Amino acid sequence: MASLDINQVSKIYAGGNKAVNSVDITIQDGEFIVLVGPSGCGKSTLLRMVAGLEEISEGEVKIGGRTVNTIEPAERDIAMVFQNYALYPHMTVRQNLEYGLKNRNTPRADIDARVAEAARMLEIDQYLDRKPRALSGGQRQRVAMGRAIVRQPAAFLFDEPLSNLDAKLRVSMRGEIKRLQRRLGTTSIYVTHDQLEAMTLADRLVVLNGGRIEQIGAPLEVYHQPASTFVASFIGSPAMNLVQGELHGNRLAVGPSLLTLGGHAPTSGEVTVGLRAEDLRVASSDEEGLQFRLDYVEELGSQRLVHGHVGDQALTASMALDVALADEMKLAIDPRRLHFFARDTGKRIHAPGTAPASQPSVMEVA
Amino acid sequence: MAYVAPSPRFLPWLTRKPRPKVFAEGAKRVQFSSPVLPYLFLAPQLAVIFIFFYWPSVQAVSSSFYIEDPFGFGSTFVGMSNYTDVLTSAQYRGIALFTVVFTALVTLFSLSIGLLLGVKADAVIRGSSAYKTMLISVYAIAAPVAALIGMMFFDQHIGPFVEVASWFGWDMRVGLSYSDTAFAMIVVAVWKQVPYNFIFFLSGLQSVPVSVREAAAIDCKSGFRRFWTVTLPLLAPTAFFLLIINVTYSLFDTFGIIDVMVKDKAANNPITLVYKVYEDGFRGNDLGSSSAQSVILMIVVFVLTIFQFRFVERRIHYT
């Protein structure tokens, strides 16, 4: 167990292409960090650089205070869980679990104890003498986790470990990973492109885009105060509505509609306005709101997603089942629930006096 | 019949990959409109197998029980005496012993050198295709040509190998000295077969999943140990296939090399069993004995193949 420092790390490929660009992350001992972003954002590359499977072009990675840039993967004291499990197909489950320990000359009694413990924890005791090909996807994934657990490493690295599982299994494995990590208290970095997985697992989220960090923060902080339009559209399902609007004094114009902000306007002029679908509600007749033209409705069972337009801009609202819908509606929103982003940079514009209290964990990338 | 079919194809039920326990997801069941149609599709291949493998084999077995007149005027049934003559001959046993040594050495060296080159070429990142092409191109050389080039390497007057050997005080006389000829024969036979093994080992190595190798890199710091415990076991199906191919190659396909090396040379040169079959049958015109020898070879290959599938393949994991 150890802290982990990623210091100004870059990955530069031949031709000067930067897959990872000056990334800084400080990970506390025992923390569960999730790297999330669309494919090609450099999250896997970053993880592989920590693991030592990819060379670090610039910067420094420290595990437990020790710089590991030039140290072999096997000597970095990390264990990795791969997307396609990467079990040794010619070895039984037991041999798979033992392999890393044997190569480190762990005493036999110790190996047996650790394997038994991990197998019990993951409920794979009855498969120990089977070969991986005789196991289902979920069982293989458990073995892959077991292989990491028995090593008792300083850090776990997970590279999209659940992507190959079906949806139902993914949810249960997700819970299990969280539970195991809590119990073992091992520092973990988890890579995923699934924002829901990221939200549910992380102590802190790192949202990556184009090799740069967009935002670091606790899941709810990232959800409620996205640092940029990218984060706003990536985190949360349905994605946050982003519409073009204009601020004048304390009034916001979106298409044909006008909203009064009650003194909350952080800036003036053209802005991108973010509205969460669940913050929108049908306005009462004397209230001001957005003139919404309904296109179609998605039934989700517990609620419904209402898709339509304000002016010529698409908007999605989440409604309770008992709300009466009409083709033309007026949607209201609490002005404090509005998010403003600069039109040019996409960066969040903080309302005066509402800047996030936990500033240290939100890092703006240079 | 002199030249027994070298391919294990004359045992089709043995060479089929025995992995029916796990059904591949991609396996498709094709329905034919007429039950005759699949047999029609198979017919050309079956005809080839029958005409070129089974029929000659039957011919060989039948003529091994006869003594044939050298000029083809008639033949006499002699029962097993062709076999007993061959098996009691000290010369035949000597050639058999050389064949065993030759086959073992050629297989061992061509497999291990092929594997070594495959592993090294797999690790090369820059200019790898140039290396691969150069290593593979040797395989395009026909056996007699390879033997001819090999002979020139070992030529008494211009051969560079002879020259190199002389620096170490080795007066190499290929074609005259039994052991020197054997040495040259093995070197050329290995040289000819290495590229073939190289191609297969290289493609085998490249089909080992990258993530498995990476997992091993995290689990084990010694590259050598990783190779022995992870890479090599995953290469075993390839290696097993090559083992069979190389044994058959050493036994039969080295014919061209041996022919070029020992033809018109002194009589005490080493030859293998298949060359003896040819010599007795086509030089000595003793078709009966030649047939008996080729039947013996057939039985040897048959037993060898069964042995390989029963005992070696059991230890192999097919992914």
XYZ file of C-alpha atoms in Angstrom:
685
model
C 0.000 0.000 0.000
C 1.397 3.310 -1.026
C 0.713 6.712 -2.418
C 1.225 7.308 -6.099
C 2.538 10.418 -7.811
C 2.119 11.199 -11.473
C 4.242 14.233 -12.189
C 3.959 16.146 -15.481
C 3.804 12.855 -17.356
C 3.619 12.911 -21.155
C 3.614 10.241 -23.812
C 5.023 11.418 -27.115
C 4.902 9.068 -30.076
C 7.186 9.222 -33.077
C 6.064 12.195 -35.123
C 5.505 14.350 -32.057
C 1.982 13.136 -31.438
C 1.184 13.629 -27.738
C -1.113 10.889 -26.480
C -0.771 12.059 -22.885
C 0.032 15.672 -22.196
C 1.652 16.847 -18.937
C -0.639 14.998 -16.598
C -0.418 15.633 -12.848
C -2.231 13.402 -10.380
C -1.429 12.881 -6.724
C -3.044 9.762 -5.333
C -3.363 9.197 -1.603
C -2.673 5.868 0.024
C -5.741 3.663 -0.307
C -7.558 5.950 -2.710
C -9.659 4.629 -5.601
C -8.971 6.813 -8.640
C -10.919 6.351 -11.854
C -9.545 7.633 -15.146
C -12.453 8.249 -17.446
C -12.761 9.643 -20.932
C -13.738 8.762 -24.476
C -11.639 6.288 -26.448
C -8.328 7.757 -27.546
C -8.148 10.203 -24.645
C -4.938 8.616 -23.345
C -6.347 7.007 -20.204
C -5.085 3.515 -20.997
C -1.732 4.863 -22.118
C -1.389 6.684 -18.813
C -2.217 3.513 -16.883
C 0.230 1.481 -18.930
C 2.939 4.019 -18.218
C 2.302 3.581 -14.510
C 2.471 -0.198 -15.006
C 5.713 0.050 -16.974
C 4.267 -1.506 -20.134
C 4.709 1.773 -21.948
C 7.743 4.012 -21.750
C 7.338 7.389 -20.072
C 8.398 10.086 -22.559
C 8.407 12.965 -20.106
C 7.767 13.447 -16.431
C 7.975 11.095 -13.517
C 5.895 8.367 -11.883
C 6.463 7.656 -8.210
C 5.042 4.680 -6.375
C 5.382 4.969 -2.615
C 7.881 7.782 -3.033
C 10.138 5.751 -5.339
C 10.625 6.943 -8.909
C 9.834 3.969 -11.141
C 10.417 5.407 -14.630
C 13.205 2.966 -15.478
C 12.129 0.080 -13.268
C 10.806 -3.153 -14.817
C 7.030 -3.780 -14.487
C 7.664 -6.794 -12.262
C 9.604 -4.680 -9.793
C 7.185 -1.774 -9.524
C 5.106 -3.570 -6.916
C 1.884 -3.176 -8.881
C -0.673 -5.690 -10.106
C -2.792 -5.204 -13.189
C -6.187 -6.532 -14.238
C -6.609 -6.574 -18.004
C -9.698 -6.075 -20.118
C -9.498 -9.511 -21.700
C -8.346 -11.056 -18.397
C -4.959 -12.151 -19.842
C -4.988 -15.395 -17.873
C -2.300 -17.922 -18.732
C -4.366 -20.368 -20.789
C -2.083 -23.355 -20.188
C -2.166 -23.068 -16.407
C -4.910 -24.024 -13.985
C -6.568 -21.304 -11.948
C -4.340 -22.190 -8.996
C -1.187 -21.983 -11.127
C -2.381 -18.665 -12.504
C -2.704 -17.296 -8.991
C 0.608 -18.754 -7.862
C 2.689 -17.705 -10.834
C 3.586 -14.184 -9.699
C 4.345 -15.350 -6.171
C 6.526 -18.260 -7.245
C 8.613 -15.957 -9.387
C 9.177 -13.790 -6.346
C 10.338 -16.761 -4.289
C 7.490 -16.465 -1.811
C 7.594 -19.349 0.692
C 5.299 -22.255 -0.200
C 3.184 -21.988 2.949
C 2.673 -18.295 2.327
C 1.613 -18.919 -1.285
C -0.920 -21.540 -0.219
C -2.366 -19.266 2.443
C -2.704 -16.286 0.114
C -4.231 -18.333 -2.709
C -6.721 -19.933 -0.335
C -7.632 -16.540 1.105
C -8.089 -14.919 -2.311
C -10.052 -17.885 -3.653
C -12.381 -17.739 -0.662
C -12.800 -13.994 -0.978
C -13.671 -14.258 -4.689
C -15.611 -17.515 -4.341
C -13.502 -19.345 -6.881
C -12.377 -22.169 -4.535
C -14.184 -24.828 -6.516
C -12.537 -23.837 -9.807
C -8.921 -23.875 -8.614
C -7.996 -26.943 -10.623
C -9.719 -25.896 -13.823
C -8.127 -24.273 -16.826
C -9.344 -20.763 -17.731
C -11.095 -21.962 -20.884
C -13.481 -23.990 -18.734
C -14.637 -20.834 -16.938
C -17.246 -18.247 -17.806
C -16.355 -14.599 -18.431
C -17.301 -13.547 -14.910
C -15.297 -16.377 -13.359
C -12.272 -15.507 -15.476
C -12.533 -11.923 -14.334
C -12.531 -13.106 -10.720
C -9.430 -15.162 -11.358
C -7.765 -12.136 -12.919
C -8.615 -10.145 -9.802
C -7.406 -12.993 -7.619
C -4.087 -12.940 -9.420
C -3.769 -9.277 -8.487
C -4.937 -9.751 -4.890
C -2.545 -12.567 -3.959
C 0.385 -10.393 -4.886
C -0.571 -7.870 -2.157
C 0.883 -5.064 -4.252
C 1.273 -1.363 -3.502
C -1.321 -0.553 -6.139
C -3.952 -2.208 -8.318
C -4.224 -1.068 -11.914
C -7.480 -1.912 -13.671
C -7.657 -1.525 -17.443
C -11.373 -1.576 -18.343
C -11.790 -4.873 -16.520
C -15.547 -5.089 -16.954
C -15.937 -4.150 -20.620
C -16.051 -7.759 -21.791
C -18.854 -8.747 -19.421
C -22.572 -8.525 -20.086
C -24.508 -5.659 -18.532
C -25.925 -7.542 -15.558
C -22.655 -9.148 -14.578
C -20.926 -5.814 -14.954
C -23.131 -4.247 -12.316
C -22.533 -7.007 -9.805
C -18.770 -7.144 -10.483
C -18.659 -3.386 -10.110
C -20.046 -3.687 -6.610
C -17.636 -6.463 -5.853
C -14.594 -4.515 -6.966
C -15.661 -1.598 -4.811
C -16.210 -3.867 -1.812
C -12.850 -5.624 -2.274
C -10.961 -2.395 -2.650
C -12.571 -1.029 0.529
C -11.701 -4.177 2.397
C -8.100 -4.412 1.207
C -7.499 -0.668 1.270
C -5.149 -0.905 -1.701
C -4.452 2.193 -3.762
C -6.137 1.680 -7.127
C -6.251 3.252 -10.550
C -9.156 2.169 -12.677
C -9.568 3.016 -16.348
C -12.973 3.046 -17.977
C -14.898 4.789 -20.730
C -18.168 4.163 -18.916
C -19.120 7.249 -16.937
C -21.582 5.318 -14.766
C -18.854 2.868 -13.745
C -16.592 5.830 -13.058
C -19.204 7.616 -10.911
C -20.060 4.569 -8.814
C -16.519 3.330 -8.172
C -14.389 6.392 -7.731
C -13.221 8.178 -4.631
C -12.001 10.718 -7.133
C -12.607 10.965 -10.838
C -10.060 12.102 -13.375
C -11.772 13.150 -16.591
C -9.376 13.039 -19.537
C -9.815 14.482 -22.978
C -7.243 14.521 -25.765
C -4.445 13.511 -23.404
C -5.168 16.321 -20.935
C -6.940 16.366 -17.625
C -10.277 18.188 -17.870
C -11.177 17.821 -14.221
C -10.242 15.950 -11.074
C -12.741 15.645 -8.270
C -15.133 13.544 -6.240
C -17.888 12.042 -8.424
C -20.646 14.334 -7.116
C -18.445 17.394 -7.349
C -17.674 16.591 -10.974
C -21.363 15.950 -11.592
C -22.605 19.125 -9.951
C -19.793 21.455 -10.944
C -18.364 20.268 -14.248
C -15.252 22.283 -15.049
C -15.935 22.424 -18.773
C -18.541 21.694 -21.404
C -16.649 18.474 -22.169
C -17.045 17.184 -18.627
C -20.644 18.401 -18.550
C -21.524 16.418 -21.652
C -19.499 13.345 -20.638
C -20.573 12.795 -17.037
C -24.186 12.005 -16.314
C -26.857 10.162 -18.250
C -28.643 11.705 -20.045
C -25.869 14.135 -20.800
C -26.222 17.691 -19.579
C -28.111 19.921 -22.013
C -25.795 22.539 -23.460
C -27.530 25.439 -25.174
C -26.348 28.776 -26.455
C -27.638 31.742 -24.489
C -26.976 35.370 -23.777
C -26.674 37.102 -20.409
C -27.790 40.692 -19.912
C -27.645 41.912 -16.338
C -29.649 39.323 -14.446
C -31.555 38.052 -17.442
C -30.727 35.064 -19.618
C -32.020 34.702 -23.164
C -32.201 31.244 -24.696
C -33.704 31.359 -28.153
C -37.040 33.095 -27.800
C -37.264 32.552 -24.025
C -36.171 34.808 -21.201
C -35.246 33.731 -17.662
C -34.636 36.004 -14.694
C -31.674 34.929 -12.617
C -32.340 36.858 -9.401
C -28.855 38.254 -9.065
C -26.917 35.123 -9.988
C -25.438 36.172 -13.318
C -21.651 35.612 -13.121
C -20.829 37.379 -16.355
C -22.532 38.980 -19.314
C -22.689 38.429 -23.032
C -22.773 35.163 -24.939
C -22.373 31.981 -22.893
C -23.031 28.270 -23.123
C -25.695 27.311 -20.625
C -25.793 23.865 -19.051
C -29.040 22.396 -17.741
C -29.355 18.954 -16.182
C -32.384 17.074 -17.492
C -33.601 16.327 -13.965
C -33.458 20.023 -12.948
C -36.074 20.953 -15.533
C -39.769 20.900 -14.586
C -43.017 22.065 -16.149
C -43.575 25.711 -15.232
C -46.827 26.919 -13.733
C -48.784 29.361 -15.906
C -47.593 32.521 -14.137
C -43.929 31.437 -14.079
C -41.380 32.337 -16.742
C -39.678 29.493 -18.506
C -38.265 28.031 -21.696
C -40.701 27.593 -24.580
C -40.304 23.872 -25.260
C -41.593 22.036 -28.327
C -41.958 18.306 -27.693
C -40.498 15.902 -30.300
C -40.678 12.475 -28.694
C -40.704 10.687 -25.334
C -38.472 7.885 -24.066
C -40.045 5.756 -21.347
C -37.521 4.544 -18.787
C -40.026 2.998 -16.413
C -39.314 5.029 -13.296
C -39.350 8.264 -15.264
C -39.521 9.482 -18.830
C -37.093 11.432 -20.949
C -38.765 14.190 -22.907
C -36.882 15.254 -26.032
C -37.665 18.479 -27.832
C -36.446 21.904 -28.867
C -36.150 25.361 -27.378
C -36.013 27.647 -30.371
C -33.793 25.575 -32.653
C -31.707 24.027 -29.880
C -32.248 20.445 -28.705
C -33.152 19.933 -25.065
C -33.908 16.861 -22.986
C -35.867 16.938 -19.744
C -36.487 14.165 -17.260
C -40.077 14.034 -15.988
C -41.978 12.008 -13.441
C -44.580 9.675 -14.946
C -47.553 11.632 -13.597
C -46.611 14.924 -15.268
C -49.021 15.811 -18.063
C -47.208 16.404 -21.341
C -48.231 18.691 -24.169
C -46.749 19.467 -27.571
C -45.919 22.984 -26.415
C -44.730 23.384 -22.846
C -43.026 25.914 -20.664
C -40.094 24.450 -18.703
C -38.793 26.141 -15.583
C -35.505 25.678 -13.744
C -34.111 26.945 -10.478
C -31.622 29.652 -11.571
C -29.092 28.320 -9.051
C -29.083 25.055 -11.030
C -27.855 26.713 -14.194
C -24.268 26.140 -15.300
C -22.444 28.739 -17.355
C -19.494 28.050 -19.604
C -17.387 30.415 -21.675
C -18.432 30.193 -25.311
C -14.835 30.170 -26.625
C -12.867 27.970 -24.161
C -15.731 25.850 -22.860
C -14.463 26.476 -19.306
C -16.893 26.836 -16.421
C -17.713 30.382 -15.297
C -18.136 30.287 -11.539
C -20.908 32.398 -10.111
C -19.411 34.932 -7.690
C -19.253 33.423 -4.231
C -20.123 29.948 -5.446
C -16.647 28.783 -6.400
C -16.161 25.221 -5.209
C -15.012 24.976 -1.621
C -12.770 21.990 -2.244
C -10.491 23.881 -4.588
C -7.346 21.742 -4.083
C -8.890 18.678 -5.664
C -10.024 20.544 -8.754
C -7.009 21.103 -10.903
C -6.989 23.268 -13.929
C -4.541 22.016 -16.484
C -1.971 24.502 -17.609
C 8.001 -48.555 -55.665
C 10.815 -46.580 -54.245
C 9.781 -43.317 -52.813
C 7.247 -43.620 -50.065
C 4.905 -40.713 -49.641
C 6.613 -38.449 -47.109
C 3.505 -36.757 -45.889
C 1.628 -38.035 -42.864
C -1.378 -37.503 -45.096
C -1.571 -41.206 -45.725
C -2.857 -41.405 -42.152
C -5.623 -38.852 -42.436
C -7.408 -39.928 -39.259
C -4.247 -39.274 -37.279
C -3.385 -35.851 -38.556
C -6.783 -34.382 -37.889
C -6.477 -31.894 -35.068
C -8.020 -33.741 -32.137
C -9.950 -30.987 -30.424
C -13.602 -31.805 -30.818
C -14.329 -31.340 -27.101
C -14.562 -27.579 -27.337
C -16.752 -26.323 -30.132
C -15.473 -23.182 -31.741
C -18.028 -20.422 -31.667
C -17.389 -19.737 -35.319
C -18.125 -23.322 -36.392
C -20.855 -23.416 -38.966
C -23.026 -26.273 -40.057
C -23.543 -26.177 -43.770
C -26.599 -27.856 -45.189
C -26.308 -29.390 -48.631
C -29.341 -29.779 -50.813
C -28.228 -33.196 -52.006
C -26.395 -35.801 -49.871
C -24.149 -36.624 -52.849
C -22.883 -33.080 -53.248
C -20.335 -33.004 -50.381
C -18.791 -36.234 -51.702
C -18.521 -34.699 -55.140
C -16.651 -31.773 -53.607
C -14.358 -34.188 -51.813
C -13.818 -36.388 -54.861
C -10.823 -34.585 -56.435
C -8.869 -34.622 -53.168
C -9.822 -38.221 -52.478
C -8.732 -39.157 -56.003
C -5.356 -37.485 -55.477
C -4.865 -39.234 -52.142
C -5.866 -42.573 -53.599
C -3.793 -42.365 -56.793
C -0.670 -40.885 -55.270
C -0.686 -42.324 -51.748
C -2.774 -45.451 -51.297
C -2.255 -47.098 -54.645
C 1.553 -46.826 -54.602
C 1.558 -48.060 -51.027
C -0.407 -51.141 -52.002
C 1.937 -51.660 -54.970
C 4.943 -51.400 -52.685
C 3.527 -53.935 -50.253
C 2.711 -56.433 -52.999
C 6.034 -56.181 -54.836
C 7.950 -56.548 -51.582
C 6.997 -60.235 -51.605
C 8.554 -60.860 -55.038
C 11.989 -60.947 -56.574
C 11.833 -59.128 -59.852
C 13.950 -59.837 -62.875
C 16.272 -56.806 -63.383
C 15.045 -56.459 -66.968
C 11.383 -56.730 -66.020
C 10.759 -60.118 -67.675
C 9.160 -61.779 -64.701
C 8.915 -62.040 -60.962
C 9.023 -64.824 -58.409
C 7.139 -64.971 -55.158
C 9.590 -65.250 -52.281
C 7.444 -64.552 -49.231
C 9.196 -62.701 -46.447
C 12.739 -63.275 -47.619
C 13.159 -59.728 -48.936
C 12.404 -58.547 -45.399
C 14.651 -61.032 -43.646
C 17.508 -60.249 -46.030
C 17.201 -56.554 -45.331
C 16.781 -56.825 -41.582
C 19.696 -59.196 -41.115
C 22.050 -57.089 -43.218
C 24.707 -55.288 -41.187
C 24.939 -52.583 -43.850
C 21.210 -51.887 -43.548
C 21.454 -51.622 -39.784
C 24.364 -49.208 -40.141
C 22.336 -47.012 -42.477
C 19.360 -47.223 -40.121
C 21.544 -46.050 -37.246
C 22.871 -43.146 -39.304
C 19.300 -42.248 -40.296
C 18.278 -42.088 -36.648
C 21.245 -39.899 -35.717
C 20.773 -37.736 -38.800
C 17.042 -37.282 -38.175
C 17.541 -36.477 -34.506
C 20.289 -33.931 -35.158
C 18.605 -32.238 -38.122
C 15.293 -31.989 -36.255
C 16.931 -30.735 -33.076
C 19.078 -28.097 -34.739
C 16.571 -26.857 -37.300
C 13.881 -26.532 -34.624
C 16.084 -24.812 -32.087
C 17.735 -22.446 -34.567
C 14.348 -21.667 -36.110
C 12.950 -20.924 -32.660
C 15.921 -18.770 -31.703
C 15.646 -16.727 -34.904
C 11.864 -16.473 -34.492
C 12.189 -15.144 -30.956
C 14.851 -12.668 -31.986
C 12.970 -11.478 -35.075
C 9.812 -11.113 -32.993
C 11.665 -8.796 -30.642
C 13.035 -6.629 -33.463
C 10.952 -3.520 -33.929
C 12.759 -1.496 -36.568
C 13.352 -3.033 -39.997
C 11.737 -6.271 -38.929
C 10.241 -7.010 -42.334
C 13.676 -6.872 -43.962
C 15.022 -9.428 -41.473
C 12.008 -11.652 -41.903
C 12.185 -11.584 -45.700
C 15.881 -12.406 -45.678
C 15.403 -15.297 -43.284
C 12.416 -16.692 -45.143
C 13.847 -16.373 -48.662
C 16.193 -19.334 -48.142
C 13.146 -21.567 -48.072
C 12.383 -20.677 -51.677
C 15.513 -22.549 -52.804
C 14.825 -26.019 -54.182
C 16.419 -28.923 -52.307
C 18.903 -29.965 -55.006
C 19.948 -26.355 -55.569
C 20.423 -25.908 -51.823
C 22.488 -29.065 -51.800
C 24.528 -27.771 -54.711
C 25.161 -24.470 -52.964
C 25.931 -26.433 -49.815
C 28.358 -28.590 -51.752
C 30.119 -25.471 -52.971
C 30.428 -24.285 -49.389
C 32.123 -27.571 -48.627
C 34.081 -27.866 -51.881
C 37.617 -29.170 -51.516
C 39.127 -26.275 -53.456
C 36.833 -23.264 -53.243
C 34.608 -23.995 -50.248
C 34.756 -21.293 -47.589
C 33.688 -23.748 -44.854
C 36.588 -26.031 -45.719
C 38.874 -23.036 -45.522
C 37.497 -22.008 -42.141
C 37.814 -25.593 -40.889
C 41.443 -25.667 -41.994
C 42.229 -22.694 -39.759
C 41.380 -24.960 -36.846
C 43.432 -27.783 -38.275
C 40.437 -29.726 -39.617
C 41.258 -31.219 -42.990
C 37.683 -31.491 -44.243
C 37.099 -33.938 -47.086
C 33.447 -33.954 -47.974
C 32.574 -36.871 -50.249
C 35.583 -38.851 -49.137
C 35.462 -38.965 -45.368
C 32.334 -40.540 -43.881
C 32.129 -38.201 -40.899
C 32.937 -35.052 -42.899
C 30.215 -35.866 -45.419
C 27.786 -36.567 -42.599
C 28.666 -33.224 -41.051
C 28.149 -31.341 -44.321
C 24.895 -33.197 -44.964
C 23.503 -32.239 -41.562
C 24.592 -28.616 -41.922
C 22.971 -28.243 -45.343
C 19.808 -30.080 -44.294
C 19.447 -27.854 -41.220
C 20.202 -24.726 -43.227
C 17.482 -25.657 -45.697
C 14.832 -26.309 -43.040
C 15.478 -23.428 -40.635
C 13.466 -20.812 -42.607
C 10.397 -23.032 -42.632
C 10.534 -23.470 -38.860
C 11.281 -19.787 -38.500
C 8.088 -18.769 -40.311
C 5.943 -21.014 -38.168
C 7.579 -20.065 -34.889
C 7.341 -16.396 -35.749
C 3.650 -16.575 -36.565
C 3.133 -18.730 -33.471
C 4.861 -16.119 -31.335
C 2.792 -13.372 -32.839
C -0.400 -15.214 -32.003
C 0.474 -15.296 -28.303
C -1.857 -12.584 -26.941
C -0.018 -9.383 -26.123
C -1.894 -8.965 -22.859
C -0.801 -12.424 -21.696
C 2.806 -11.463 -22.310
C 2.246 -8.193 -20.500
C 0.642 -9.981 -17.565
C 3.717 -12.201 -17.481
C 5.977 -9.151 -17.575
C 4.258 -7.926 -14.426
C 4.389 -11.342 -12.763
C 7.947 -12.319 -13.609
C 10.985 -10.128 -14.017
C 13.237 -12.635 -15.765
C 12.642 -12.599 -19.509
C 14.253 -16.006 -19.884
C 11.996 -17.551 -17.281
C 8.944 -15.875 -18.809
C 9.838 -17.462 -22.110
C 10.063 -20.934 -20.597
C 6.971 -20.729 -18.433
C 4.552 -18.724 -20.571
C 5.652 -18.235 -24.183
C 6.994 -21.703 -24.904
C 3.978 -23.617 -23.532
C 1.752 -21.433 -25.698
C 3.981 -22.239 -28.676
C 3.688 -25.970 -28.031
C 1.008 -26.626 -30.684
C 3.249 -24.991 -33.291
C 6.300 -26.843 -32.009
C 4.474 -30.165 -32.092
C 3.342 -29.616 -35.649
C 6.891 -28.668 -36.621
C 8.307 -31.702 -34.827
C 6.284 -34.017 -37.044
C 7.063 -32.001 -40.166
C 10.785 -31.899 -39.363
C 11.064 -35.596 -38.622
C 9.345 -36.355 -41.925
C 11.575 -33.822 -43.647
C 14.739 -35.361 -42.223
C 13.609 -38.851 -43.127
C 12.368 -38.173 -46.646
C 12.758 -34.684 -48.025
C 16.518 -34.560 -47.536
C 16.731 -36.962 -50.448
C 17.771 -34.221 -52.880
C 20.549 -33.006 -50.617
C 21.919 -36.493 -50.065
C 21.690 -37.300 -53.744
C 23.796 -34.315 -54.758
C 26.322 -34.946 -51.986
C 26.987 -38.656 -52.497
C 26.178 -39.338 -56.156
C 29.283 -40.345 -58.126
C 31.329 -40.267 -54.943
C 33.165 -43.019 -53.122
C 30.932 -45.754 -51.754
C 31.576 -45.306 -48.048
C 29.539 -42.110 -47.736
C 26.673 -41.938 -45.258
C 23.173 -42.268 -46.684
C 19.747 -42.484 -45.096
C 17.192 -45.252 -45.442
C 15.153 -43.505 -48.080
C 18.239 -43.030 -50.244
C 19.029 -46.691 -49.820
C 15.525 -47.489 -51.075
C 16.277 -45.439 -54.170
C 19.752 -46.866 -54.691
C 18.639 -50.482 -54.427
C 15.551 -49.942 -56.538
C 16.783 -47.692 -59.314
C 20.537 -48.183 -59.308
C 20.623 -51.811 -58.264
C 17.340 -52.717 -59.991
C 16.415 -54.844 -56.967
C 12.769 -53.813 -56.823
C 11.733 -56.480 -54.316
C 14.234 -55.473 -51.671
C 13.584 -51.809 -52.362
C 9.849 -52.311 -51.850
C 10.440 -54.228 -48.650
C 12.570 -51.365 -47.361
C 9.951 -48.788 -48.218
C 7.288 -50.844 -46.422
C 9.559 -50.950 -43.372
C 9.913 -47.167 -43.590
C 6.161 -46.821 -43.841
C 5.720 -48.853 -40.678
C 8.379 -46.797 -38.897
C 6.661 -43.544 -39.810
C 3.305 -44.990 -38.841
C 4.566 -45.990 -35.401
C 6.413 -42.707 -34.961
C 3.323 -40.676 -35.792
C 1.141 -42.661 -33.413
C 3.784 -42.235 -30.732
C 3.933 -38.480 -31.297
C 0.201 -38.038 -31.110
C -0.243 -40.317 -28.122
C 2.587 -39.175 -25.918
C 3.779 -35.779 -27.025
C 0.516 -34.154 -27.886
C -0.998 -35.034 -24.556
C 1.157 -32.401 -22.929
C 0.061 -29.719 -25.335
C -2.470 -27.078 -24.598
C -4.455 -25.832 -27.565
C -5.847 -22.376 -26.975
